[in-house]
CSV table of C-alpha atoms in Angstrom, one decimal:
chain,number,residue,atom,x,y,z
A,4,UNK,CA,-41.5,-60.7,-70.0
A,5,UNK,CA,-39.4,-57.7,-70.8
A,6,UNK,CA,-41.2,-55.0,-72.1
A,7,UNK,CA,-40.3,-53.4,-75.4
A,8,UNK,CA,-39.3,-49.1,-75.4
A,9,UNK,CA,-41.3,-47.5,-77.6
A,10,UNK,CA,-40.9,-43.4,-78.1
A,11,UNK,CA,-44.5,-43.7,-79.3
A,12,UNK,CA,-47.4,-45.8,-79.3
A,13,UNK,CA,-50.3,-45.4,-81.5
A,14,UNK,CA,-53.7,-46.9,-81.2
A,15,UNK,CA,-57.0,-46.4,-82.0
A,16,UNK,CA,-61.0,-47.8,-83.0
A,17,UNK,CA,-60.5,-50.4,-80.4
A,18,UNK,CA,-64.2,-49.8,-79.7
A,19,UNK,CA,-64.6,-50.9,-76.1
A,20,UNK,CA,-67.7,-52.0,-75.4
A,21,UNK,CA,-68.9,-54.4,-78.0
A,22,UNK,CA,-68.7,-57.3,-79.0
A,23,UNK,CA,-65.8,-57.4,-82.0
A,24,UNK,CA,-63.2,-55.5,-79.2
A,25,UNK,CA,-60.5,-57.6,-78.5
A,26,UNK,CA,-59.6,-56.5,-75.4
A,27,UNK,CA,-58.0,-59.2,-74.0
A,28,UNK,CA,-54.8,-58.4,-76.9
A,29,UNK,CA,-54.8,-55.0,-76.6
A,30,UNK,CA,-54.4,-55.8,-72.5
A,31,UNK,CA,-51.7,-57.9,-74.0
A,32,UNK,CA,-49.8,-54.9,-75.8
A,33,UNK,CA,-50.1,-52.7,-73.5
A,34,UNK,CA,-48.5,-54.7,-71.1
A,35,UNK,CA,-45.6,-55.5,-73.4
A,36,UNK,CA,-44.3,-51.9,-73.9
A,37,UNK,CA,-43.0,-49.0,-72.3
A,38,UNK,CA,-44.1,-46.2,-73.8
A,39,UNK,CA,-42.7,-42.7,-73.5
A,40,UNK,CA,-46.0,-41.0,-75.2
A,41,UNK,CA,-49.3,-42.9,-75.8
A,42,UNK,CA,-51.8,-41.6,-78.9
A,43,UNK,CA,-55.4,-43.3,-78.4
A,44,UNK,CA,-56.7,-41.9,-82.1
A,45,UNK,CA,-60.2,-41.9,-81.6
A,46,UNK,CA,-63.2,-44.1,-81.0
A,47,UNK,CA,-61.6,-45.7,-77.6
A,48,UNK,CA,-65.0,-46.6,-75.8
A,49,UNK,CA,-67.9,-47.1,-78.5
A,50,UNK,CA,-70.2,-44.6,-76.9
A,51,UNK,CA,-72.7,-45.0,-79.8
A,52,UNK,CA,-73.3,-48.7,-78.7
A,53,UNK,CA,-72.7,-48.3,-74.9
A,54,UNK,CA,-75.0,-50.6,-73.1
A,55,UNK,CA,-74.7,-51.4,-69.3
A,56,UNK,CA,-75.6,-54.8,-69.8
A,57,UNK,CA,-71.9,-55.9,-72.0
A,58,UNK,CA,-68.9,-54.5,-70.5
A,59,UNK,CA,-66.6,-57.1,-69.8
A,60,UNK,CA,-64.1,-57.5,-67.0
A,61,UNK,CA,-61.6,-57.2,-70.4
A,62,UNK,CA,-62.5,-53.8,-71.3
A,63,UNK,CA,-62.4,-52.3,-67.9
A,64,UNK,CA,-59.2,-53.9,-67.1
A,65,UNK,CA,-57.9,-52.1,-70.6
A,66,UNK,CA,-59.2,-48.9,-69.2
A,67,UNK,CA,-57.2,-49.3,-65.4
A,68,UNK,CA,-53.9,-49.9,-68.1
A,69,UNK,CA,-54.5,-46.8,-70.1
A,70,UNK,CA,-54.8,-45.1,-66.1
A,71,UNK,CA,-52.0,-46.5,-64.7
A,72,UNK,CA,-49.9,-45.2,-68.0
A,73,UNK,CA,-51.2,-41.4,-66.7
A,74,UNK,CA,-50.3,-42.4,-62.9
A,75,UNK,CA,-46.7,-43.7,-63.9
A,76,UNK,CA,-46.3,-39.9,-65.7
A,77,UNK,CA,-46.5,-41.2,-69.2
A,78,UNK,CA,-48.3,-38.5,-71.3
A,79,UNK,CA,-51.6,-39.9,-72.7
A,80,UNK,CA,-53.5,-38.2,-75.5
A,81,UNK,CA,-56.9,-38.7,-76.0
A,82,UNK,CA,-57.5,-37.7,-79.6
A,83,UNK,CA,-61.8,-38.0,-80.1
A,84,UNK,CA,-63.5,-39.9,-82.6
A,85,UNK,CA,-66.8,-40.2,-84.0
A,86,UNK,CA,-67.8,-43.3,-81.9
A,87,UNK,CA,-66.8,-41.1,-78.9
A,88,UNK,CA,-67.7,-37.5,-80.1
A,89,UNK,CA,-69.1,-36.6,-76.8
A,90,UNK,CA,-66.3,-36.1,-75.1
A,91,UNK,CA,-65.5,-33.2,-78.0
A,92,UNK,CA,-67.3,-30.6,-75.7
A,93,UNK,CA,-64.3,-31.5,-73.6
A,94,UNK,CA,-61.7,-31.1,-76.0
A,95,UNK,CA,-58.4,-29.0,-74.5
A,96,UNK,CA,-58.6,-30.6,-71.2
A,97,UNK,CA,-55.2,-31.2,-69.6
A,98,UNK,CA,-55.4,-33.5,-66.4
A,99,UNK,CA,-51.8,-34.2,-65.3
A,100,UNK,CA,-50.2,-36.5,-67.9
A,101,UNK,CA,-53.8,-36.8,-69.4
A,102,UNK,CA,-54.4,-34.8,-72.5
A,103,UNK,CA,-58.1,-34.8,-73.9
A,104,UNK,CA,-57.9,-33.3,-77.7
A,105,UNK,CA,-58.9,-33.5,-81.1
A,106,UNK,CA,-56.2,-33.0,-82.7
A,107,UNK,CA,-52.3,-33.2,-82.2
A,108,UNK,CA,-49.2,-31.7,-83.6
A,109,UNK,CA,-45.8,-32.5,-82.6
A,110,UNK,CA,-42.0,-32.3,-83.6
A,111,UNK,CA,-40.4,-35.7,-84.4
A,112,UNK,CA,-36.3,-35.6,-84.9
A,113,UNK,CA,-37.3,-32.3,-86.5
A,114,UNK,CA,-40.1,-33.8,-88.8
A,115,UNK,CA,-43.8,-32.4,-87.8
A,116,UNK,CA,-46.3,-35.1,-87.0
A,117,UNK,CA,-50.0,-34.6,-87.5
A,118,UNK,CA,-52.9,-37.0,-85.6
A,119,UNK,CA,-56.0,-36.8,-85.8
A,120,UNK,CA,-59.1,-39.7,-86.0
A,121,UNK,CA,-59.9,-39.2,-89.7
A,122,UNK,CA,-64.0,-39.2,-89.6
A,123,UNK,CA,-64.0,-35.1,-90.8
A,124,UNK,CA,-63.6,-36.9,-94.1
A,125,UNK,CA,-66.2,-39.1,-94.1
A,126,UNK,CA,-69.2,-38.3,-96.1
A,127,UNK,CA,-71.9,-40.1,-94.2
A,128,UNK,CA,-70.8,-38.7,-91.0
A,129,UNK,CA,-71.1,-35.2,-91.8
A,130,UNK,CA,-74.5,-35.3,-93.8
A,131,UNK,CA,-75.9,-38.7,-92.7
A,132,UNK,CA,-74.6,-39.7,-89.0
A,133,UNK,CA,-78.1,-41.9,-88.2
A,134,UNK,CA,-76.8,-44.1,-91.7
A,135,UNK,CA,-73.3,-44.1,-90.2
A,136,UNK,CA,-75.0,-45.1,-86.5
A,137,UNK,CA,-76.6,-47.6,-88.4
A,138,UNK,CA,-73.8,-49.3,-90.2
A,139,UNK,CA,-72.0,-49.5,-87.2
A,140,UNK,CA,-74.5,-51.6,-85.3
A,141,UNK,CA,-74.5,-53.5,-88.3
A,142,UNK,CA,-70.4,-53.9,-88.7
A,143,UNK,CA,-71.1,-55.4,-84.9
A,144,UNK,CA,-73.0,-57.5,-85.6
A,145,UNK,CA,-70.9,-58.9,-88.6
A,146,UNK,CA,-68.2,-59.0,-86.1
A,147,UNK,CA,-70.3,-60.7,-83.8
A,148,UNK,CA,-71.7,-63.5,-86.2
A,149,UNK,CA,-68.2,-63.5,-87.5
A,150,UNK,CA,-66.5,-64.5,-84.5
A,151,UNK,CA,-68.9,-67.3,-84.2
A,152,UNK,CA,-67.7,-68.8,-87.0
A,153,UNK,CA,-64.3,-68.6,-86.5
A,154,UNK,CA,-64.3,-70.2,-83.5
A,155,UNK,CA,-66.1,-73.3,-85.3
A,156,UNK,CA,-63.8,-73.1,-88.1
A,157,UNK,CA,-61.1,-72.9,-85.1
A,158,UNK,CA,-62.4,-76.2,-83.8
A,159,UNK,CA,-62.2,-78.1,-87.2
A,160,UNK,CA,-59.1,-76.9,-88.0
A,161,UNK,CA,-59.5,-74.5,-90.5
A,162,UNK,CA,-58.0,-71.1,-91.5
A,163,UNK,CA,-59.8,-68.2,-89.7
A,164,UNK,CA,-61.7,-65.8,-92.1
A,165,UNK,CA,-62.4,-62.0,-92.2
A,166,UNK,CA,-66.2,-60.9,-93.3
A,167,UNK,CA,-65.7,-57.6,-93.7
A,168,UNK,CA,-62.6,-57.4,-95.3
A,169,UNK,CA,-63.9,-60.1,-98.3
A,170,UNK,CA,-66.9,-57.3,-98.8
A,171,UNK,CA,-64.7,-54.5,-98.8
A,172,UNK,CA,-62.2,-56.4,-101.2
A,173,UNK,CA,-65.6,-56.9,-103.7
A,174,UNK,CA,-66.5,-53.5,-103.7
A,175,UNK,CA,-64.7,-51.1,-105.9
A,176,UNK,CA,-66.4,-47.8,-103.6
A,177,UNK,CA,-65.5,-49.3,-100.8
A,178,UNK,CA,-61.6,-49.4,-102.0
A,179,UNK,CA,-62.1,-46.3,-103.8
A,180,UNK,CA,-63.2,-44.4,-100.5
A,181,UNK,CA,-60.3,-45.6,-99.0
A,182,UNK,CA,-58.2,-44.1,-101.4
A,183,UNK,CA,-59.5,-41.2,-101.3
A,184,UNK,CA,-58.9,-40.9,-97.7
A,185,UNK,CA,-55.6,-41.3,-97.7
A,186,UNK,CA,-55.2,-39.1,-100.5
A,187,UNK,CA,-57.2,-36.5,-98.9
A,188,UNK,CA,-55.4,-36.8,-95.8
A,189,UNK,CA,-52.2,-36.2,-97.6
A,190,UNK,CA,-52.8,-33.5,-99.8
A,191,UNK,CA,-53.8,-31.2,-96.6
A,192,UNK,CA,-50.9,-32.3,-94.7
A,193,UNK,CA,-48.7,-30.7,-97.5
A,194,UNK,CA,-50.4,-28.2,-97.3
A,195,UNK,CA,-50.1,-27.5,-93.7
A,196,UNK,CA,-46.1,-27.9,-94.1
A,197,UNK,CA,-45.8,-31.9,-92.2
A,198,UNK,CA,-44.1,-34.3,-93.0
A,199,UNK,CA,-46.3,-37.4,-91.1
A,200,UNK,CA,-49.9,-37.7,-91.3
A,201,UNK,CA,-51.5,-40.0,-88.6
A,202,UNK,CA,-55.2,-41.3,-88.9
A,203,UNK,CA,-57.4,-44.2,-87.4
A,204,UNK,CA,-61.2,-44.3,-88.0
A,205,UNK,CA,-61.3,-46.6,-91.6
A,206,UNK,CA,-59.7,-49.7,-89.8
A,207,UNK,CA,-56.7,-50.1,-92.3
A,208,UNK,CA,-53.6,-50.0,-91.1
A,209,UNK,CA,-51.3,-48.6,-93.7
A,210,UNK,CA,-47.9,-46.6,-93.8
A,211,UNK,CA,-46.7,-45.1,-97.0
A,212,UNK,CA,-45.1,-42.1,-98.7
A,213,UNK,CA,-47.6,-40.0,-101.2
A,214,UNK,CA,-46.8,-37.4,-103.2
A,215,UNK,CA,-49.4,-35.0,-104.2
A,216,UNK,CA,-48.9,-31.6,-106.6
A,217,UNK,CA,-47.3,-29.6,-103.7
A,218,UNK,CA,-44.9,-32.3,-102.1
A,219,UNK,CA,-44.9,-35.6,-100.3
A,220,UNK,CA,-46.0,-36.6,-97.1
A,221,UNK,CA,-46.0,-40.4,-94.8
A,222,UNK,CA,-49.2,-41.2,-94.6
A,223,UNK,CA,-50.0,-43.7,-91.4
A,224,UNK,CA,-53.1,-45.1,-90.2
A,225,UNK,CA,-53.0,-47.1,-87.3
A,226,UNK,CA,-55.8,-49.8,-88.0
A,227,UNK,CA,-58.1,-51.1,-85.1
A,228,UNK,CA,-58.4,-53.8,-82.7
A,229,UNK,CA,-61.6,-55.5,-84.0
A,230,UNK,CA,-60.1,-57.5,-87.1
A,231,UNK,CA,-56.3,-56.2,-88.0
A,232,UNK,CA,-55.2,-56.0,-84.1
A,233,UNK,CA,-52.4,-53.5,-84.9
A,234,UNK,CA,-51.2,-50.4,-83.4
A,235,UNK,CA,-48.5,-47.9,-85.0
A,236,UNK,CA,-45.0,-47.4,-83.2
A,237,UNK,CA,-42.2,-44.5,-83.6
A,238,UNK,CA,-39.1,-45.9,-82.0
A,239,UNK,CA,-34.9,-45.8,-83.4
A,240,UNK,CA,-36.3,-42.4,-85.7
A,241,UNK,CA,-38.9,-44.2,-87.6
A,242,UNK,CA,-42.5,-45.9,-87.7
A,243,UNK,CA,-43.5,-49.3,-87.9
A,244,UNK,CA,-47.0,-51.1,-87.7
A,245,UNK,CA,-47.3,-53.3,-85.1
A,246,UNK,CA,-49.6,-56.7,-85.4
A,247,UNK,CA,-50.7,-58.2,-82.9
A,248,UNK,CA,-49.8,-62.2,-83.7
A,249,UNK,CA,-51.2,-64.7,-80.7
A,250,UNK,CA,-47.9,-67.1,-81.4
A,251,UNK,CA,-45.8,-63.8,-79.6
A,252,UNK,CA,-47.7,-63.4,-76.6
A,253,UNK,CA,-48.7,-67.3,-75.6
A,254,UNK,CA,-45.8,-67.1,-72.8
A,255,UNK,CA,-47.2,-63.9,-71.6
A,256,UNK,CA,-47.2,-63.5,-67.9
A,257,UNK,CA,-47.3,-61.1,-65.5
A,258,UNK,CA,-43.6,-60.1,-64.2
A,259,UNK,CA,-42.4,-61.4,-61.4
A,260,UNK,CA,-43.5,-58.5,-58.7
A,261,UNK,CA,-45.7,-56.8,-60.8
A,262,UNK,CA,-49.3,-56.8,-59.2
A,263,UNK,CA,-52.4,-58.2,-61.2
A,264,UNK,CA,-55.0,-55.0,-62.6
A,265,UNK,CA,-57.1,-56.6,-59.4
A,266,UNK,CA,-54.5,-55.7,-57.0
A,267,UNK,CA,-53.2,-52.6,-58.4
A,268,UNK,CA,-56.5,-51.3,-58.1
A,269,UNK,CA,-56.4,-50.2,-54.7
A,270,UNK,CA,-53.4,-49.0,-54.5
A,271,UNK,CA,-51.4,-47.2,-57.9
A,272,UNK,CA,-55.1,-46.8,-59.5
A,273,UNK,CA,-57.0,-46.0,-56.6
A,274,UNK,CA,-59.4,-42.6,-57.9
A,275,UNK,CA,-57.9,-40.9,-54.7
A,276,UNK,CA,-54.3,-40.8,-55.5
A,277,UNK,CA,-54.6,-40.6,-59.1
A,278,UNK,CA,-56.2,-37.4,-57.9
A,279,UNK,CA,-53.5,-36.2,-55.6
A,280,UNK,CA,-50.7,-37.1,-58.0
A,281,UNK,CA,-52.7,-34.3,-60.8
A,282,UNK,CA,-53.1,-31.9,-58.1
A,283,UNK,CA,-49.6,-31.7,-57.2
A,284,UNK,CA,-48.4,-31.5,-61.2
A,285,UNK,CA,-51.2,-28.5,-61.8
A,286,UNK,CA,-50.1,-27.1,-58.4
């Protein structure tokens, strides 16, 4: 399989390590382009929900993909979350072609692009992050019992339904928070003189202009991979939102010559020359 050349690929709330990750896709993706820059946006690896006893052979093999980008020289940024805050004490760490950040600006054909996760707007997780802890063991669990039911809707040959996109339809807050999101997002990237805003964390992928008092702005959100399954891409001078659709990836294989994650292990991801190959870019 030939794999697509991206400028720029964007993902992010592909919460590794639960249950509503699908990692086996986003293995998929990654596999099917050739990125010159990668953005994880936050909320990577769930570590509010880390448990020893579920991590799948899926998710780590996502995790030796996301290293082998770094060993090949592709520069990987690891914008943090809230799922992931922890690793904010490590924020401005720069390990080779690994880049550990919260926030990212950069020049696009002369247009400044601005990424960041997206939870500093969120309400709850400022004044009540055990209530936002809560509703996200809660959303796994929806996932979870979700999934279930797909599959038996799978098996009787009936359409596939989303849980937590028919409650957030009924809501009016729940749409309303959104907007205000995006709006909020928007009106400070004005403000800060760019012309692309990039977020993650509210699992809606979106691109759009809006125009606020002081100007306009592209406002971009890159979804998740636990229900939309889409990712954001900058390639030919413009974005597009990738979806992930199982028709255009039943044919994938792995390229003739190209070694299994298994394999590659040992050798291109071994801990010992991804090492090496960062001591001799810092030297």
């Amino acid at each position: 399989m030939s794999k697509r050349e991206v400028d720029i690929a964007v993902i992010s709330d592909v919460h590794l390590g639960t249950y509503g990750c699908h990692a086996k896709e986003l293995l998929k993706y990654l596999k099917s382009i050739k990125p010159k820059m990668l953005v994880l946006n936050g909320d990577i690896i769930d570590i509010w929900q880390f448990s020893k006893r579920y991590w799948p052979e899926t998710h780590m093999k996502v995790v030796r993909k996301l290293m082998k980008f770094v060993v090949e020289g592709v520069p990987v940024y690891y914008l943090t979350g809230n799922h992931d805050e922890l690793l904010r004490k490590f924020a401005d760490m720069h390990l080779g072609a690994f880049h550990l950040q919260n926030k990212l600006v950069i020049e696009l054909d002369g247009k400044k692009a601005w990424f960041f996760h997206g939870d500093i707007f969120d309400v709850t997780m400022q004044h009540s992050k055990w209530l936002a802890k809560l509703g996200a063991v809660g959303y796994d669990t929806l996932i979870l019992i979700n999934s279930f039911v797909n599959w038996f809707l799978g098996l009787i040959g009936q359409e596939k339904m989303s849980f937590s996109k028919r409650i957030k339809a009924k809501f009016k807050d729940a749409v309303k928070f959104i907007n205000s999101f995006e709006n909020t997002a928007a009106e400070l990237a004005v403000e800060k003189g760019y012309e692309y805003v990039i977020c993650g964390h509210i699992h809606q992928p979106e691109m759009r202009s809006i125009r606020t008092e002081e100007g306009a702005v592209t406002y971009l959100n890159s979804g998740d991979w636990v229900e939309n399954l889409t990712a954001l891409e900058y390639y030919d001078k413009s974005w597009k939102v990738f979806k992930y659709e199982q028709k255009d990836f039943e044919k994938d294989e792995i390229e003739e010559g190209e070694m299994s994650d298994g394999e590659d292990l040992h050798s291109k991801l071994d801990v010992h020359t991804l090492l090496q190959k960062i001591k001799l870019e810092i030297a």
